Structure formats: structure tokens, C-alpha cells
Amino acid sequence: IPMGCTSLIVAMIFARPQTVSLLLEYGADPKCVDAGGIDGFVHGVRAGSLDSARVFMKCVKKFNVNTLLRGSTCTAECVRFGCINATSSVKFLIDECNADPSILVKDSSSALLVACGNEDASLELIMLLLQVSPAHFLNTPRRSPSLKYRIFQWCAKKLVSFNLTSSTIAKDMSKCAGHLALHAAVQRGDYDIVRLLLKNGANPNVE
């Protein structure tokens, strides 16, 4: 159980939908988050508790699944951490909750890019995200909306390329600069996903 959980968050992960409904009926706050800034709905969908998520959406009328939590969206969180149930969870979010997979998270990653870099994400999930993501996502390098962060990334990339630093943070930032879904898939080493991206228009010459 994550730190800082309320009873509602625990129920969304483990309990029956009736328990979720009861807690909300008696005033459980649906906006409460755990120590990591993640609310009960995201936890439930990530865990594959879709019936509980349906009850949550029915009881909490104005809940917006596209709101950024901790700089990330519910869709991106499911892709990153809900590996076992990720495909059904993402389909639920798109079909029943009007989730927008084109919303970028704080580091300008898309759900598609996150999935291509996740070794546990299935081919089926990436096929789904390709169907619902804007076509330009495939060949548009990741760029942070913050000029300050882009400068940090550029500096990190230069320091790492000239072996002027051994910092893990600098290496991570340099990998993020200009990253594409195809880069992530190649780095992951998954032939089937690389082929799928190329067949769908990924340009192998984009830097």
C-alpha cells in the first residue's frame, strides 16, 4: 500500500466497487492523494479495478481524467506502471472517460513515447496508442515547454557526449533531449515494436 493513502485509495486498489461507493457516500474525499501525489482513481485504473473506477466516475460527477497529477496524466500513469492491465485500462479511459492520449506530461513525453520505452508494455498497447495518438507524435522529438529545462538538457547532452561528467542525472536528461518513440523502442531492443512504428510512418532519419 502506498504511503499517505486514505481508505478510498486503498479501496480503489483492493476492495469491491460496493465499498468504494459506500466510502464516497459517507464523505470520502475523491481529491485526496497519496504521498506521491496520485489519487484513488488513478490507483484503481492502474491496478485494473475498472468496475471500481466506473463507480467512482458515477459518484464523482465533475472528475476530469485529463487533469495533470504530479505532472502526469492518468493515461500516462497507466502506461508507465499498470503493465499487466495497461491495455484494458487505457481503452477504458479513452472509451468511457474521454481521456485524451495526446496530452503531454511535464517532460513533454506522450503516452505513446512512455509505452515504447517501457519494457513491460505490450505490442497490443502500443497498437492502441498509435490508433488514438496524433500522427505527428511519431516524428516530433520530445521538447520541454520550459526554455530553462531545454537549456539544462542541451548542457547535459554536451557534457555526456564529451565525457565531461559521470552524473546519473545528467545522463538521464541527455537521453530525454529530442527523444522519439522510435528511439525508445530501439533502445528497448524490441524488434516487433520497431517494425510496427516504422510501418506506421516513423522516420528512422529524424535526429
Tab-separated table of N, CA, C and O in Angstrom, residues 11 55 98 170 172:
chain	number	residue	atom	x	y	z
A	11	ALA	N	-9.300	1.263	-1.082
A	11	ALA	CA	-10.477	0.581	-1.631
A	11	ALA	C	-10.433	0.527	-3.149
A	11	ALA	O	-10.808	-0.485	-3.762
A	55	VAL	N	-17.643	3.084	-10.797
A	55	VAL	CA	-18.423	3.580	-9.653
A	55	VAL	C	-17.921	4.967	-9.259
A	55	VAL	O	-18.708	5.881	-8.991
A	98	ASN	N	-13.367	9.599	-21.727
A	98	ASN	CA	-12.936	10.699	-22.603
A	98	ASN	C	-11.503	11.157	-22.331
A	98	ASN	O	-11.196	12.359	-22.425
A	170	ALA	N	22.575	13.870	-15.194
A	170	ALA	CA	22.939	14.441	-16.498
A	170	ALA	C	22.725	13.429	-17.617
A	170	ALA	O	22.248	13.773	-18.701
A	172	ASP	N	20.562	10.938	-17.635
A	172	ASP	CA	19.114	10.781	-17.845
A	172	ASP	C	18.544	11.950	-18.634
A	172	ASP	O	17.722	11.769	-19.535
